[in-house]
Amino acid sequence: MKYIDEFNDPDLARRLLDEIRATATRPWALMEVCGGQTHSIIRHGIDQLLPEQVELIHGPGCPVCVTPLEIIDKALEIASRPGVIFCSFGDMLRVPGTDRDLFRVKGEGGDVRVVYSPLDALELARSNPDREVVFFAIGFETTAPANAMAVHQARRLGLANFSLLVSHVRVPPAIEAIMSAPACRVQGFLAAGHVCSVMGTAEYPELAERFGVPLVVTGFEPLDILEGIRRAVRQLESGEHRVENAYARAVREDGNPAAVRMIEEVFEVTDRSWRGIGRIPSSGWRLTDAFRAFDAEHRFDVTRIRTEEPAECRSGDVLQGLIKPTECSAFGTTCTPRTPLGATMVSSEGACAAYYLYRRMNAPTPQATRAAREEMNPVA
Amino acid sequence: MPELADTVDPADWTCPAPLRDQPVVVMGHGGGGALSAELMEQVFAPAYGNAVLAALADSAVLELGGARLAFSTDSYVVRPLFFPGGSLGDLAVNGTVNDLAMSGARPAYLSAAFVLEEGVELTVVERIARSMGAAAEAAGVTIATGDTKVVESGHGDGAYVTTAGVGLVPDRVDIRPQRARPGDAVIVSGPIGLHGVAIMSVREGLEFGVEVASDTAPLADLVAAMLTVAPDIHVLRDPTRGGLAASLNEIARASGTGVRLRERAIPVPDAVANACGFLGLDPLYVANEGRLVAFVPPSTAEEVLAAMRAHPQGAGATLIGECVADHPGMVVISTGLGGTRVVDLPLGEQLPRIC
């Protein structure tokens, strides 16, 4: 298939793997930031094919995983109200709140709908003037422009029955927080290609310099990921730490200026809680005062909902790359996609779910994984 | 510079309590995955379980009056009622015909029970009925009995149809999921995922560059052709809800064997691959309505493949893997790059991913 098969070519993949193997003379730990990349890595078995010296740590880049429980509870409350059409991307429906999920709200009579774009939700608001239409605006920089555009259009069209429940997060502050954590083992990053296609790469050189890590902007097909790994390892081996663009077919240095302008018009930077990790300063977006009327939290008066997350699972450790999913004692036993303890097991992009689905066959015990890692990387 | 250690104590990192039980029916209960299986095991089996039902096959095989009778029923609730390549009526006939055929039976008679919504135009009902008549004729079955109920406006999607069917199972034919054996060749009768993508494209208004038509088709004649060359077919399944992944997992679990697939061998049409790539879905989990997957003894694999390819419904038949003694109850796929991954039973319906 044109444009996709080319990035799945097994011969080219073998060549890249050979080159990575030849380049890596010592253990390196790389983090892929984006959940879409985690999914692709596991789905294609890339982590099994890499030489032992190259370890991939799965980052906090699944927007479904990091959406705080409190926001999910607010979503459930709003979606339960009569007269509301609650619109969401599909994979948020299964994320458990404190005691239920959006599927259950739908089962109990709530009008919950899966949409593919916030503009679909906008159209629903236009065609249902007597209903309140709420769109669950989650995601990284990738989904923010379209969500901003939806609000911008709602205001232009005078649609007073449209609002957003916003839980947007930003990648660079997360990288900063991960690198600042005392136990951090990450030595290089595969930066999320789709995020950079919107934002460009201007925010990254300072991070590469300050933390001494290579940041390679990477795509999502198997060859994209291998190429990102190859370049990151090459930089590490030669003692470099630059921002490199290995996804030039989609990412320009200045990103998509029109999309960035749209984000800046509608959203402003705010502190944001990340599920399992905690509050990261300046790591999110909220609607500006000019668009506050479209903020579902205020419109439906759910700002009073405050949810404490009960301590049960280690998704926080997983999201920061401190442990692999298989090192959690609940993995595959009390915590499965059917009975998720945490969102990393709920979302199809979550690292735990990816491991469970594709790796259950030969998941090593936590002890074995840890021993193998210590043997490989005594400084860990 | 933010330090996580300053903002959160790792000992306090938390997650939500699990959703172990849904107290209400959710859409996933009808998705053909783990939730559907649990509904069967926890609600229906305790209420009226018996040895025949316990086989959990697409159709029950009964001894009745000296004959071996296959008996099956299925309800059809598709939206929209008409879609590229077929309609509710086609599905209602072909679906039950295929459920019977998967036990090796020659389908003979169907029933057709309609639940119609008040306000639906009679021309719509007429179109559905005509498509059922045409599908029955093409499949060589007679619609012998039926029923009609009407529900108030707003209480149905226009029309639901439930069909049941019976057919005769030939002597010496014993086809059921429990019979899969290590060494069996795993064959799929043609390209996968077309029905699911066709429905998605019209239901969600998504365009994938080309019109994708449903693969809905009757498979009894193809099964008869396969049985002619290989009477000892072990397992047949039509991978509808939950796709190929759900069917193979059910077979692996029922037989206590493993299934090993070669990803590059699985025929996925470009349009299906594109649509799935766009939505973040896996073609292995997408519904089919005119495909079967067969487990046959390795000695007969070539003959079965040749017989299938000589038949219009099996022209695209492909060997996609084998049954193995390793990892019992699990389906494992060798990826195109040479890695492996587990293909699990879906929980409910697949959900489009955010990005």
mmCIF file of C-alpha atoms in Angstrom, chain A residues 1 8 10 13 36 39 42-46 48-49 63-64 69 89-91 94 96-97 99-101 103-104 106-108 114 116 138-139 143 176-177 180-182 210-211 222 275-277 279-281 309-313 315-317 320 322 334 337-343 348-349 356-361, chain B residues 1-5 7-8 10-29 34-35 38 200 204 206 249 253 260 263-264 269-270 273-274 278-285 327 329-330 332-333 335-345 347-355:
data_model
loop_
_atom_site.group_PDB
_atom_site.id
_atom_site.type_symbol
_atom_site.label_atom_id
_atom_site.label_comp_id
_atom_site.label_asym_id
_atom_site.label_seq_id
_atom_site.Cartn_x
_atom_site.Cartn_y
_atom_site.Cartn_z
ATOM 1 C CA MET A 1 0.000 0.000 0.000
ATOM 2 C CA ASN A 8 6.930 -1.603 7.040
ATOM 3 C CA PRO A 10 11.208 -6.014 6.661
ATOM 4 C CA ALA A 13 13.961 -2.831 9.072
ATOM 5 C CA GLY A 36 0.959 5.846 19.672
ATOM 6 C CA HIS A 39 1.531 0.846 20.603
ATOM 7 C CA ILE A 42 4.707 -3.506 20.864
ATOM 8 C CA ARG A 43 2.390 -4.280 17.948
ATOM 9 C CA HIS A 44 5.305 -4.884 15.592
ATOM 10 C CA GLY A 45 7.508 -6.528 18.199
ATOM 11 C CA ILE A 46 10.203 -3.859 17.764
ATOM 12 C CA GLN A 48 12.120 -7.749 20.975
ATOM 13 C CA LEU A 49 14.156 -7.106 17.857
ATOM 14 C CA PRO A 63 -3.566 11.348 26.749
ATOM 15 C CA VAL A 64 -6.184 8.837 27.857
ATOM 16 C CA LEU A 69 -9.580 10.727 37.635
ATOM 17 C CA PHE A 89 -13.141 10.135 21.340
ATOM 18 C CA GLY A 90 -13.808 6.414 21.559
ATOM 19 C CA ASP A 91 -11.163 5.206 23.955
ATOM 20 C CA ARG A 94 -13.849 2.715 28.988
ATOM 21 C CA PRO A 96 -13.028 4.129 34.854
ATOM 22 C CA GLY A 97 -13.926 7.036 37.060
ATOM 23 C CA ASP A 99 -17.200 4.012 40.380
ATOM 24 C CA ARG A 100 -18.259 3.810 36.720
ATOM 25 C CA ASP A 101 -17.294 4.715 33.171
ATOM 26 C CA PHE A 103 -20.143 3.187 28.858
ATOM 27 C CA ARG A 104 -22.137 2.690 32.019
ATOM 28 C CA LYS A 106 -24.630 5.413 28.333
ATOM 29 C CA GLY A 107 -26.152 2.131 29.531
ATOM 30 C CA GLU A 108 -28.067 4.021 32.210
ATOM 31 C CA VAL A 114 -18.283 8.608 20.029
ATOM 32 C CA TYR A 116 -14.062 11.399 15.351
ATOM 33 C CA ILE A 138 -8.413 15.664 25.932
ATOM 34 C CA GLY A 139 -5.059 15.131 24.311
ATOM 35 C CA THR A 143 -5.640 17.412 19.219
ATOM 36 C CA GLU A 176 11.294 18.449 31.946
ATOM 37 C CA ALA A 177 9.542 16.809 34.902
ATOM 38 C CA SER A 180 14.126 16.286 36.896
ATOM 39 C CA ALA A 181 12.911 13.211 38.790
ATOM 40 C CA PRO A 182 15.662 11.849 41.035
ATOM 41 C CA ARG A 210 19.861 21.575 29.776
ATOM 42 C CA PHE A 211 19.515 17.829 30.385
ATOM 43 C CA PRO A 222 8.002 0.699 12.272
ATOM 44 C CA ARG A 275 -2.989 10.830 36.494
ATOM 45 C CA GLY A 276 -0.524 8.743 38.433
ATOM 46 C CA ILE A 277 2.166 11.411 38.285
ATOM 47 C CA ARG A 279 0.745 18.154 39.203
ATOM 48 C CA ILE A 280 3.246 19.384 36.627
ATOM 49 C CA PRO A 281 3.608 23.162 36.377
ATOM 50 C CA GLU A 309 -7.239 8.611 43.747
ATOM 51 C CA PRO A 310 -7.078 5.518 45.983
ATOM 52 C CA ALA A 311 -3.564 4.063 46.135
ATOM 53 C CA GLU A 312 -3.722 0.780 44.290
ATOM 54 C CA CYS A 313 -1.528 0.629 41.215
ATOM 55 C CA SER A 315 0.863 3.446 36.763
ATOM 56 C CA GLY A 316 2.672 6.554 37.960
ATOM 57 C CA ASP A 317 5.928 4.618 38.006
ATOM 58 C CA GLN A 320 7.609 7.939 34.262
ATOM 59 C CA LEU A 322 10.652 3.952 36.492
ATOM 60 C CA THR A 334 -5.544 -8.294 39.542
ATOM 61 C CA PRO A 337 -7.850 -4.753 30.448
ATOM 62 C CA ARG A 338 -11.057 -6.312 31.790
ATOM 63 C CA THR A 339 -10.383 -5.149 35.356
ATOM 64 C CA PRO A 340 -8.027 -2.201 35.012
ATOM 65 C CA LEU A 341 -6.521 -0.791 38.163
ATOM 66 C CA GLY A 342 -5.195 2.163 36.239
ATOM 67 C CA ALA A 343 -5.645 3.992 32.990
ATOM 68 C CA SER A 348 -5.355 0.817 23.964
ATOM 69 C CA GLU A 349 -2.353 3.156 23.913
ATOM 70 C CA TYR A 356 -0.713 -7.274 28.364
ATOM 71 C CA LEU A 357 -2.100 -7.766 24.885
ATOM 72 C CA TYR A 358 1.062 -8.453 23.002
ATOM 73 C CA ARG A 359 3.498 -9.763 25.535
ATOM 74 C CA ARG A 360 1.496 -11.892 27.946
ATOM 75 C CA MET A 361 2.843 -15.008 26.325
ATOM 76 C CA MET B 1 12.663 23.547 37.651
ATOM 77 C CA PRO B 2 9.845 21.225 38.708
ATOM 78 C CA GLU B 3 10.825 18.108 40.588
ATOM 79 C CA LEU B 4 8.277 15.356 40.715
ATOM 80 C CA ALA B 5 9.555 14.424 44.121
ATOM 81 C CA THR B 7 5.005 17.593 43.813
ATOM 82 C CA VAL B 8 4.048 14.046 44.634
ATOM 83 C CA PRO B 10 5.636 8.120 44.862
ATOM 84 C CA ALA B 11 4.009 6.202 47.702
ATOM 85 C CA ASP B 12 0.827 8.136 47.001
ATOM 86 C CA TRP B 13 0.651 7.508 43.259
ATOM 87 C CA THR B 14 -2.769 6.175 42.710
ATOM 88 C CA CYS B 15 -5.263 4.792 40.277
ATOM 89 C CA PRO B 16 -8.985 4.210 40.237
ATOM 90 C CA ALA B 17 -10.571 1.103 41.665
ATOM 91 C CA PRO B 18 -11.376 -1.416 38.938
ATOM 92 C CA LEU B 19 -14.745 -1.807 37.289
ATOM 93 C CA ARG B 20 -15.141 -5.500 37.979
ATOM 94 C CA ASP B 21 -18.832 -5.781 37.235
ATOM 95 C CA GLN B 22 -21.201 -3.723 35.170
ATOM 96 C CA PRO B 23 -24.631 -3.651 36.850
ATOM 97 C CA VAL B 24 -26.306 -2.614 33.607
ATOM 98 C CA VAL B 25 -26.036 -3.861 30.049
ATOM 99 C CA VAL B 26 -23.383 -1.919 28.133
ATOM 100 C CA MET B 27 -22.734 -2.006 24.390
ATOM 101 C CA GLY B 28 -19.750 -4.288 24.931
ATOM 102 C CA HIS B 29 -22.075 -7.102 26.034
ATOM 103 C CA ALA B 34 -15.084 -11.164 26.649
ATOM 104 C CA LEU B 35 -18.165 -9.287 27.921
ATOM 105 C CA GLU B 38 -19.348 -13.472 30.501
ATOM 106 C CA MET B 200 -18.348 2.209 9.677
ATOM 107 C CA GLU B 204 -19.957 7.486 10.718
ATOM 108 C CA LEU B 206 -16.219 8.428 6.931
ATOM 109 C CA ASN B 249 -9.357 -17.105 20.570
ATOM 110 C CA ARG B 253 -9.701 -21.837 24.387
ATOM 111 C CA ARG B 260 0.131 -19.149 15.527
ATOM 112 C CA GLU B 263 0.815 -11.407 9.888
ATOM 113 C CA ARG B 264 2.033 -10.976 6.336
ATOM 114 C CA PRO B 269 -7.468 -5.233 1.629
ATOM 115 C CA ASP B 270 -5.842 -1.808 1.243
ATOM 116 C CA ALA B 273 -5.860 -1.343 6.242
ATOM 117 C CA ASN B 274 -6.262 2.375 5.481
ATOM 118 C CA PHE B 278 -6.894 6.059 10.248
ATOM 119 C CA LEU B 279 -9.097 5.058 13.179
ATOM 120 C CA GLY B 280 -6.520 3.191 15.230
ATOM 121 C CA LEU B 281 -8.341 -0.134 14.871
ATOM 122 C CA ASP B 282 -6.896 -3.580 14.231
ATOM 123 C CA PRO B 283 -8.282 -5.398 11.148
ATOM 124 C CA LEU B 284 -8.127 -8.672 13.080
ATOM 125 C CA TYR B 285 -10.978 -7.428 15.290
ATOM 126 C CA HIS B 327 0.743 -21.370 24.548
ATOM 127 C CA GLY B 329 -5.650 -21.000 24.712
ATOM 128 C CA MET B 330 -3.700 -18.157 23.137
ATOM 129 C CA VAL B 332 0.093 -15.403 18.774
ATOM 130 C CA ILE B 333 1.073 -13.600 15.605
ATOM 131 C CA THR B 335 4.750 -9.677 12.925
ATOM 132 C CA GLY B 336 5.960 -8.588 9.526
ATOM 133 C CA LEU B 337 9.241 -7.441 11.076
ATOM 134 C CA GLY B 338 9.903 -10.777 12.776
ATOM 135 C CA GLY B 339 8.683 -10.016 16.296
ATOM 136 C CA THR B 340 5.660 -11.618 17.934
ATOM 137 C CA ARG B 341 2.617 -10.404 19.813
ATOM 138 C CA VAL B 342 -0.420 -11.906 21.457
ATOM 139 C CA VAL B 343 -3.795 -11.394 19.785
ATOM 140 C CA ASP B 344 -6.213 -11.334 22.689
ATOM 141 C CA LEU B 345 -9.964 -11.787 22.890
ATOM 142 C CA LEU B 347 -13.248 -7.016 25.681
ATOM 143 C CA GLY B 348 -16.221 -5.510 23.904
ATOM 144 C CA GLU B 349 -16.308 -3.497 20.742
ATOM 145 C CA GLN B 350 -13.134 -1.928 19.406
ATOM 146 C CA LEU B 351 -12.888 1.777 20.138
ATOM 147 C CA PRO B 352 -11.358 4.334 17.802
ATOM 148 C CA ARG B 353 -8.185 5.765 19.330
ATOM 149 C CA ILE B 354 -7.592 9.423 19.952
ATOM 150 C CA CYS B 355 -4.292 9.827 18.133
#
